[in-house]
Amino acid sequence: MNYFYPFLIMSISKLKMFKQLLRLSKLTSKNLKQSRNYYTVKRKAINDEQYVAKQIKQKIQAKGPITVAEYMKEVLVNPMAGYYMHKDMLGESGDFITSPEITQMFGEMIAVWLINEWQKAGSPRPIHIIELGPGRGTLSNDILNVFNHFKVLHKASLHLVEVSPFLSSAQARRLCIQSSLTSNDGPAYRRGTSHHGIPVFWYNTLEEVPSGYSLLIAHEFFDALPVHKFHQVHGSFKEVLIDIDTKDESEKRGEYKFRYVLSRHETPMSKTLIRKGETRDHVEVAPDSILISQQIAERIKKLGGVALICDYGHYGNGTDTFRAFKEHKQVDPLVMPGTADLTADVDFKLLCSTFDSDKDILCMGPVTQREFLLETGLQYRFEMLKNTIKDGKRLKNLTDCYNYLIDNDKMGERFKFLAVFPAVMKKIFERCPVVGFQTAPH
Ligand SMILES: C[S@@+](CC[C@H](N)C(=O)[O-])C[C@H]1O[C@@H](n2cnc3c(N)ncnc32)[C@H](O)[C@@H]1O
């Protein structure tokens, strides 16, 4: 059995780990019996589905066409009625599904990987577990279960960066025995205590998270950050803007619709965000992703830790990827804004160049989700769980979930993993390479 989670076994005695893993497998197969259920979060009564659209229309009427980034921000995080601010968008009854929601095996593999990297750094404490954009809190919950199992929660705390107060309360329900909104006595807007007894805090931005050795995870967070879109016309980049679609009749039917227009000239954004020698006709850039990558780099190099960024994306060759999802179908992002999720593929080349520009940072990847999960031993975990399940339906469900995560035509290829470390770890990695990232240095 010493092939199971081989990387963890590097740092803990084989026998001890083996026993612990067996216990973990029992624990999780018991959880699996209850099957992952999608609890329904009550929707705040928003009577006006057109609220966001009306706001955007007013904005455009007042100052002319807006950038796609402005549109995306308004649609997703408008405090009154933004998409993330008032609905539980995940799961079968929602608009899309993410890996942590598919099976707990996903979060387990990430948790074991984080523990292994933490041990290689000498098991520093206190530990700040940080998640950016935690959705329903499922991934953090699965990570805490594994950390608790391996008894590494001593002096640990969980820090969630979540812009939506609505989702923060859904996360609290999943993760905490108690939580409450705080008065203005610190950067956290909500505090609680997890089922495992560790403190949990919520913030609006990463910068507000207090200093400490950090195990940071961002899963499907970067793809939600607003992008500017550019189109190359006769050798110069014009910005794609959004205007009111005056010709469209849908507003009369109670539906708002917008349309794309091109800026007449280059814009300040096209001048600053387009790289020299860019050859693509269509380019999308998310400035916030550069800013947040810089904040991650600052934190990791000053305080120690590791960051794992998982998202769908490309390596600098993506073009027109801005799209919307509603009830698991791709829909027009310009129709009825606020009622569908908006997303754009993450440019991992841009993230890598931000990290690589800092000599105190070591950035690895991106590797595909398939590579990461198989190299970290997902297939052994799957086999182990399979052997504990007798019921045919549950077995099929587990197999489907496993395949969904790693099949190249499902999530295996499109989703990428990027790891960020302080450069001082380089020497340690020569002896103990980073599992999951051995095949693909960029
Ligand atoms: C696509 S969901 C991903 C949820 C979860 N990570 C998962 O994989 O299931 C995006 C999450 O990021 C949050 N979010 C979006 N933009 C944000 C921002 N600018 N700052 C903080 N959180 C943000 C959303 O509210 C939501 O929780």
PDB file of N, CA and C and ligand atoms in Angstrom, residues 73 76-77 83-85 87 89-90 96-101 106 131-139 160-165 167-168 171 189 203-206 217-226 288 292 310-312 341-343 415, ligand 1:
ATOM      1  N   LYS A  73     -18.659  43.272 -13.711  1.00  0.00           N
ATOM      2  CA  LYS A  73     -18.656  43.615 -12.288  1.00  0.00           C
ATOM      3  C   LYS A  73     -20.072  43.935 -11.820  1.00  0.00           C
ATOM      4  N   LEU A  76     -22.184  40.662 -11.769  1.00  0.00           N
ATOM      5  CA  LEU A  76     -21.866  39.622 -10.779  1.00  0.00           C
ATOM      6  C   LEU A  76     -21.950  40.114  -9.344  1.00  0.00           C
ATOM      7  N   VAL A  77     -21.442  41.328  -9.095  1.00  0.00           N
ATOM      8  CA  VAL A  77     -21.332  41.715  -7.679  1.00  0.00           C
ATOM      9  C   VAL A  77     -22.011  43.047  -7.334  1.00  0.00           C
ATOM     10  N   TYR A  83     -25.392  38.834  -9.484  1.00  0.00           N
ATOM     11  CA  TYR A  83     -25.642  37.395  -9.593  1.00  0.00           C
ATOM     12  C   TYR A  83     -25.189  36.619  -8.340  1.00  0.00           C
ATOM     13  N   TYR A  84     -23.968  36.930  -7.852  1.00  0.00           N
ATOM     14  CA  TYR A  84     -23.459  36.198  -6.684  1.00  0.00           C
ATOM     15  C   TYR A  84     -24.086  36.673  -5.372  1.00  0.00           C
ATOM     16  N   MET A  85     -24.789  37.807  -5.418  1.00  0.00           N
ATOM     17  CA  MET A  85     -25.244  38.424  -4.174  1.00  0.00           C
ATOM     18  C   MET A  85     -26.562  37.867  -3.668  1.00  0.00           C
ATOM     19  N   LYS A  87     -28.079  34.507  -4.936  1.00  0.00           N
ATOM     20  CA  LYS A  87     -28.571  33.167  -5.247  1.00  0.00           C
ATOM     21  C   LYS A  87     -27.511  32.097  -5.057  1.00  0.00           C
ATOM     22  N   MET A  89     -25.944  29.459  -6.809  1.00  0.00           N
ATOM     23  CA  MET A  89     -25.885  29.185  -8.245  1.00  0.00           C
ATOM     24  C   MET A  89     -25.321  27.817  -8.575  1.00  0.00           C
ATOM     25  N   LEU A  90     -24.880  27.101  -7.517  1.00  0.00           N
ATOM     26  CA  LEU A  90     -24.180  25.837  -7.770  1.00  0.00           C
ATOM     27  C   LEU A  90     -25.101  24.624  -7.680  1.00  0.00           C
ATOM     28  N   PHE A  96     -24.492  25.969 -12.661  1.00  0.00           N
ATOM     29  CA  PHE A  96     -23.292  25.222 -13.062  1.00  0.00           C
ATOM     30  C   PHE A  96     -22.812  24.369 -11.895  1.00  0.00           C
ATOM     31  N   ILE A  97     -21.876  23.481 -12.204  1.00  0.00           N
ATOM     32  CA  ILE A  97     -21.359  22.575 -11.171  1.00  0.00           C
ATOM     33  C   ILE A  97     -19.839  22.701 -11.146  1.00  0.00           C
ATOM     34  N   THR A  98     -19.252  22.598  -9.954  1.00  0.00           N
ATOM     35  CA  THR A  98     -17.786  22.687  -9.849  1.00  0.00           C
ATOM     36  C   THR A  98     -17.234  21.387  -9.249  1.00  0.00           C
ATOM     37  N   SER A  99     -15.947  21.164  -9.403  1.00  0.00           N
ATOM     38  CA  SER A  99     -15.332  19.895  -8.951  1.00  0.00           C
ATOM     39  C   SER A  99     -15.596  19.574  -7.474  1.00  0.00           C
ATOM     40  N   PRO A 100     -15.434  20.549  -6.547  1.00  0.00           N
ATOM     41  CA  PRO A 100     -15.682  20.187  -5.140  1.00  0.00           C
ATOM     42  C   PRO A 100     -17.120  19.742  -4.902  1.00  0.00           C
ATOM     43  N   GLU A 101     -18.049  20.247  -5.730  1.00  0.00           N
ATOM     44  CA  GLU A 101     -19.458  19.875  -5.558  1.00  0.00           C
ATOM     45  C   GLU A 101     -19.742  18.495  -6.147  1.00  0.00           C
ATOM     46  N   PHE A 106     -12.177  15.234  -4.510  1.00  0.00           N
ATOM     47  CA  PHE A 106     -11.432  16.373  -5.056  1.00  0.00           C
ATOM     48  C   PHE A 106     -10.778  17.174  -3.919  1.00  0.00           C
ATOM     49  N   GLU A 131      -9.259  30.541   1.605  1.00  0.00           N
ATOM     50  CA  GLU A 131      -9.888  30.226   0.317  1.00  0.00           C
ATOM     51  C   GLU A 131     -10.448  31.503  -0.301  1.00  0.00           C
ATOM     52  N   LEU A 132     -10.155  31.701  -1.574  1.00  0.00           N
ATOM     53  CA  LEU A 132     -10.722  32.839  -2.316  1.00  0.00           C
ATOM     54  C   LEU A 132     -11.970  32.356  -3.051  1.00  0.00           C
ATOM     55  N   GLY A 133     -13.078  33.021  -2.872  1.00  0.00           N
ATOM     56  CA  GLY A 133     -14.327  32.676  -3.569  1.00  0.00           C
ATOM     57  C   GLY A 133     -14.826  31.279  -3.235  1.00  0.00           C
ATOM     58  N   PRO A 134     -15.232  31.048  -1.987  1.00  0.00           N
ATOM     59  CA  PRO A 134     -15.533  29.672  -1.543  1.00  0.00           C
ATOM     60  C   PRO A 134     -16.898  29.110  -1.942  1.00  0.00           C
ATOM     61  N   GLY A 135     -17.716  29.822  -2.690  1.00  0.00           N
ATOM     62  CA  GLY A 135     -18.989  29.255  -3.166  1.00  0.00           C
ATOM     63  C   GLY A 135     -19.874  28.818  -2.010  1.00  0.00           C
ATOM     64  N   ARG A 136     -20.112  27.508  -1.902  1.00  0.00           N
ATOM     65  CA  ARG A 136     -20.918  26.979  -0.793  1.00  0.00           C
ATOM     66  C   ARG A 136     -20.076  26.572   0.419  1.00  0.00           C
ATOM     67  N   GLY A 137     -18.745  26.725   0.308  1.00  0.00           N
ATOM     68  CA  GLY A 137     -17.875  26.328   1.423  1.00  0.00           C
ATOM     69  C   GLY A 137     -17.539  24.846   1.398  1.00  0.00           C
ATOM     70  N   THR A 138     -17.894  24.178   0.321  1.00  0.00           N
ATOM     71  CA  THR A 138     -17.718  22.721   0.248  1.00  0.00           C
ATOM     72  C   THR A 138     -16.241  22.315   0.232  1.00  0.00           C
ATOM     73  N   LEU A 139     -15.446  23.020  -0.570  1.00  0.00           N
ATOM     74  CA  LEU A 139     -14.023  22.658  -0.650  1.00  0.00           C
ATOM     75  C   LEU A 139     -13.342  22.881   0.699  1.00  0.00           C
ATOM     76  N   LEU A 160     -11.869  33.189   4.783  1.00  0.00           N
ATOM     77  CA  LEU A 160     -12.590  33.108   3.508  1.00  0.00           C
ATOM     78  C   LEU A 160     -12.752  34.498   2.906  1.00  0.00           C
ATOM     79  N   VAL A 161     -12.299  34.627   1.665  1.00  0.00           N
ATOM     80  CA  VAL A 161     -12.456  35.902   0.968  1.00  0.00           C
ATOM     81  C   VAL A 161     -13.682  35.766   0.076  1.00  0.00           C
ATOM     82  N   GLU A 162     -14.757  36.420   0.493  1.00  0.00           N
ATOM     83  CA  GLU A 162     -16.046  36.248  -0.186  1.00  0.00           C
ATOM     84  C   GLU A 162     -16.743  37.597  -0.279  1.00  0.00           C
ATOM     85  N   VAL A 163     -17.033  38.004  -1.494  1.00  0.00           N
ATOM     86  CA  VAL A 163     -17.627  39.323  -1.693  1.00  0.00           C
ATOM     87  C   VAL A 163     -19.146  39.307  -1.413  1.00  0.00           C
ATOM     88  N   SER A 164     -19.749  38.132  -1.427  1.00  0.00           N
ATOM     89  CA  SER A 164     -21.202  38.064  -1.289  1.00  0.00           C
ATOM     90  C   SER A 164     -21.626  37.721   0.146  1.00  0.00           C
ATOM     91  N   PRO A 165     -22.294  38.666   0.829  1.00  0.00           N
ATOM     92  CA  PRO A 165     -22.777  38.364   2.191  1.00  0.00           C
ATOM     93  C   PRO A 165     -23.756  37.185   2.171  1.00  0.00           C
ATOM     94  N   LEU A 167     -23.703  34.513   0.129  1.00  0.00           N
ATOM     95  CA  LEU A 167     -22.963  33.251   0.087  1.00  0.00           C
ATOM     96  C   LEU A 167     -22.186  33.020   1.378  1.00  0.00           C
ATOM     97  N   SER A 168     -21.744  34.121   2.023  1.00  0.00           N
ATOM     98  CA  SER A 168     -21.006  33.941   3.282  1.00  0.00           C
ATOM     99  C   SER A 168     -21.896  33.254   4.317  1.00  0.00           C
ATOM    100  N   GLN A 171     -21.998  29.619   3.413  1.00  0.00           N
ATOM    101  CA  GLN A 171     -20.732  28.982   3.816  1.00  0.00           C
ATOM    102  C   GLN A 171     -20.714  28.726   5.327  1.00  0.00           C
ATOM    103  N   TYR A 189     -15.788  40.680   8.258  1.00  0.00           N
ATOM    104  CA  TYR A 189     -17.183  41.115   8.397  1.00  0.00           C
ATOM    105  C   TYR A 189     -18.066  40.047   9.028  1.00  0.00           C
ATOM    106  N   TYR A 203     -13.807  37.934   4.782  1.00  0.00           N
ATOM    107  CA  TYR A 203     -13.313  39.262   4.381  1.00  0.00           C
ATOM    108  C   TYR A 203     -13.787  39.569   2.965  1.00  0.00           C
ATOM    109  N   ASN A 204     -13.718  40.858   2.624  1.00  0.00           N
ATOM    110  CA  ASN A 204     -14.028  41.250   1.243  1.00  0.00           C
ATOM    111  C   ASN A 204     -12.827  41.104   0.327  1.00  0.00           C
ATOM    112  N   THR A 205     -11.624  41.277   0.870  1.00  0.00           N
ATOM    113  CA  THR A 205     -10.431  41.210   0.016  1.00  0.00           C
ATOM    114  C   THR A 205      -9.328  40.408   0.702  1.00  0.00           C
ATOM    115  N   LEU A 206      -8.398  39.901  -0.107  1.00  0.00           N
ATOM    116  CA  LEU A 206      -7.273  39.130   0.428  1.00  0.00           C
ATOM    117  C   LEU A 206      -6.386  39.999   1.314  1.00  0.00           C
ATOM    118  N   ILE A 217      -5.984  28.608  -1.329  1.00  0.00           N
ATOM    119  CA  ILE A 217      -6.569  27.911  -2.475  1.00  0.00           C
ATOM    120  C   ILE A 217      -7.580  28.830  -3.173  1.00  0.00           C
ATOM    121  N   ALA A 218      -7.498  28.841  -4.490  1.00  0.00           N
ATOM    122  CA  ALA A 218      -8.480  29.625  -5.275  1.00  0.00           C
ATOM    123  C   ALA A 218      -9.026  28.691  -6.346  1.00  0.00           C
ATOM    124  N   HIS A 219     -10.236  28.218  -6.158  1.00  0.00           N
ATOM    125  CA  HIS A 219     -10.836  27.304  -7.131  1.00  0.00           C
ATOM    126  C   HIS A 219     -12.003  27.996  -7.820  1.00  0.00           C
ATOM    127  N   GLU A 220     -11.930  28.112  -9.129  1.00  0.00           N
ATOM    128  CA  GLU A 220     -12.950  28.832  -9.905  1.00  0.00           C
ATOM    129  C   GLU A 220     -13.233  30.205  -9.301  1.00  0.00           C
ATOM    130  N   PHE A 221     -12.161  30.891  -8.949  1.00  0.00           N
ATOM    131  CA  PHE A 221     -12.278  32.268  -8.450  1.00  0.00           C
ATOM    132  C   PHE A 221     -11.823  33.241  -9.531  1.00  0.00           C
ATOM    133  N   PHE A 222     -10.671  32.971 -10.148  1.00  0.00           N
ATOM    134  CA  PHE A 222     -10.103  33.913 -11.125  1.00  0.00           C
ATOM    135  C   PHE A 222     -10.998  34.072 -12.353  1.00  0.00           C
ATOM    136  N   ASP A 223     -11.745  33.023 -12.708  1.00  0.00           N
ATOM    137  CA  ASP A 223     -12.588  33.116 -13.915  1.00  0.00           C
ATOM    138  C   ASP A 223     -13.772  34.062 -13.711  1.00  0.00           C
ATOM    139  N   ALA A 224     -14.036  34.414 -12.445  1.00  0.00           N
ATOM    140  CA  ALA A 224     -15.167  35.321 -12.169  1.00  0.00           C
ATOM    141  C   ALA A 224     -14.712  36.780 -12.139  1.00  0.00           C
ATOM    142  N   LEU A 225     -13.404  37.020 -12.302  1.00  0.00           N
ATOM    143  CA  LEU A 225     -12.916  38.402 -12.245  1.00  0.00           C
ATOM    144  C   LEU A 225     -13.159  39.102 -13.587  1.00  0.00           C
ATOM    145  N   PRO A 226     -13.553  40.368 -13.539  1.00  0.00           N
ATOM    146  CA  PRO A 226     -13.954  41.075 -14.771  1.00  0.00           C
ATOM    147  C   PRO A 226     -12.822  41.184 -15.793  1.00  0.00           C
ATOM    148  N   ASP A 288      -7.715  42.659 -12.459  1.00  0.00           N
ATOM    149  CA  ASP A 288      -7.796  42.236 -11.052  1.00  0.00           C
ATOM    150  C   ASP A 288      -7.002  40.946 -10.818  1.00  0.00           C
ATOM    151  N   ILE A 292      -4.407  40.590  -7.832  1.00  0.00           N
ATOM    152  CA  ILE A 292      -4.557  39.568  -6.785  1.00  0.00           C
ATOM    153  C   ILE A 292      -3.365  38.599  -6.808  1.00  0.00           C
ATOM    154  N   CYS A 310      -6.678  26.899  -9.158  1.00  0.00           N
ATOM    155  CA  CYS A 310      -7.279  25.897 -10.042  1.00  0.00           C
ATOM    156  C   CYS A 310      -8.429  26.579 -10.789  1.00  0.00           C
ATOM    157  N   ASP A 311      -8.396  26.461 -12.109  1.00  0.00           N
ATOM    158  CA  ASP A 311      -9.441  27.122 -12.886  1.00  0.00           C
ATOM    159  C   ASP A 311      -9.412  26.633 -14.310  1.00  0.00           C
ATOM    160  N   TYR A 312     -10.462  26.947 -15.074  1.00  0.00           N
ATOM    161  CA  TYR A 312     -10.329  26.625 -16.479  1.00  0.00           C
ATOM    162  C   TYR A 312      -9.653  27.778 -17.182  1.00  0.00           C
ATOM    163  N   ASP A 341     -24.619  33.259 -14.795  1.00  0.00           N
ATOM    164  CA  ASP A 341     -23.226  33.449 -14.387  1.00  0.00           C
ATOM    165  C   ASP A 341     -22.411  33.940 -15.590  1.00  0.00           C
ATOM    166  N   LEU A 342     -21.512  34.857 -15.347  1.00  0.00           N
ATOM    167  CA  LEU A 342     -20.608  35.313 -16.412  1.00  0.00           C
ATOM    168  C   LEU A 342     -19.200  34.839 -16.090  1.00  0.00           C
ATOM    169  N   THR A 343     -18.470  34.452 -17.111  1.00  0.00           N
ATOM    170  CA  THR A 343     -17.151  33.901 -16.867  1.00  0.00           C
ATOM    171  C   THR A 343     -16.263  34.104 -18.093  1.00  0.00           C
ATOM    172  N   PHE A 415      -9.409  22.197 -17.127  1.00  0.00           N
ATOM    173  CA  PHE A 415      -9.052  22.794 -15.837  1.00  0.00           C
ATOM    174  C   PHE A 415      -7.559  22.642 -15.588  1.00  0.00           C
TER     175      PHE A 415
HETATM  176  C1  LIG B   1     -17.675  30.394  -9.573  1.00  0.00           C
HETATM  177  S1  LIG B   1     -17.917  30.547  -7.881  1.00  0.00           S
HETATM  178  C2  LIG B   1     -16.791  29.297  -7.307  1.00  0.00           C
HETATM  179  C3  LIG B   1     -17.182  28.682  -6.002  1.00  0.00           C
HETATM  180  C4  LIG B   1     -16.259  27.630  -5.413  1.00  0.00           C
HETATM  181  N1  LIG B   1     -14.883  28.043  -5.363  1.00  0.00           N
HETATM  182  C5  LIG B   1     -16.375  26.316  -6.144  1.00  0.00           C
HETATM  183  O1  LIG B   1     -15.464  25.972  -6.885  1.00  0.00           O
HETATM  184  O2  LIG B   1     -17.386  25.632  -5.969  1.00  0.00           O
HETATM  185  C6  LIG B   1     -17.090  32.074  -7.551  1.00  0.00           C
HETATM  186  C7  LIG B   1     -16.996  32.464  -6.091  1.00  0.00           C
HETATM  187  O3  LIG B   1     -16.170  33.620  -5.982  1.00  0.00           O
HETATM  188  C8  LIG B   1     -16.881  34.672  -5.302  1.00  0.00           C
HETATM  189  N2  LIG B   1     -16.388  35.925  -5.873  1.00  0.00           N
HETATM  190  C9  LIG B   1     -16.577  36.379  -7.130  1.00  0.00           C
HETATM  191  N3  LIG B   1     -15.933  37.556  -7.304  1.00  0.00           N
HETATM  192  C10 LIG B   1     -15.313  37.833  -6.148  1.00  0.00           C
HETATM  193  C11 LIG B   1     -14.462  38.887  -5.698  1.00  0.00           C
HETATM  194  N4  LIG B   1     -14.142  39.893  -6.483  1.00  0.00           N
HETATM  195  N5  LIG B   1     -13.978  38.835  -4.432  1.00  0.00           N
HETATM  196  C12 LIG B   1     -14.307  37.802  -3.618  1.00  0.00           C
HETATM  197  N6  LIG B   1     -15.113  36.764  -3.993  1.00  0.00           N
HETATM  198  C13 LIG B   1     -15.596  36.780  -5.224  1.00  0.00           C
HETATM  199  C14 LIG B   1     -18.316  34.352  -5.571  1.00  0.00           C
HETATM  200  O4  LIG B   1     -19.205  34.994  -4.699  1.00  0.00           O
HETATM  201  C15 LIG B   1     -18.298  32.817  -5.440  1.00  0.00           C
HETATM  202  O5  LIG B   1     -18.254  32.426  -4.097  1.00  0.00           O
END
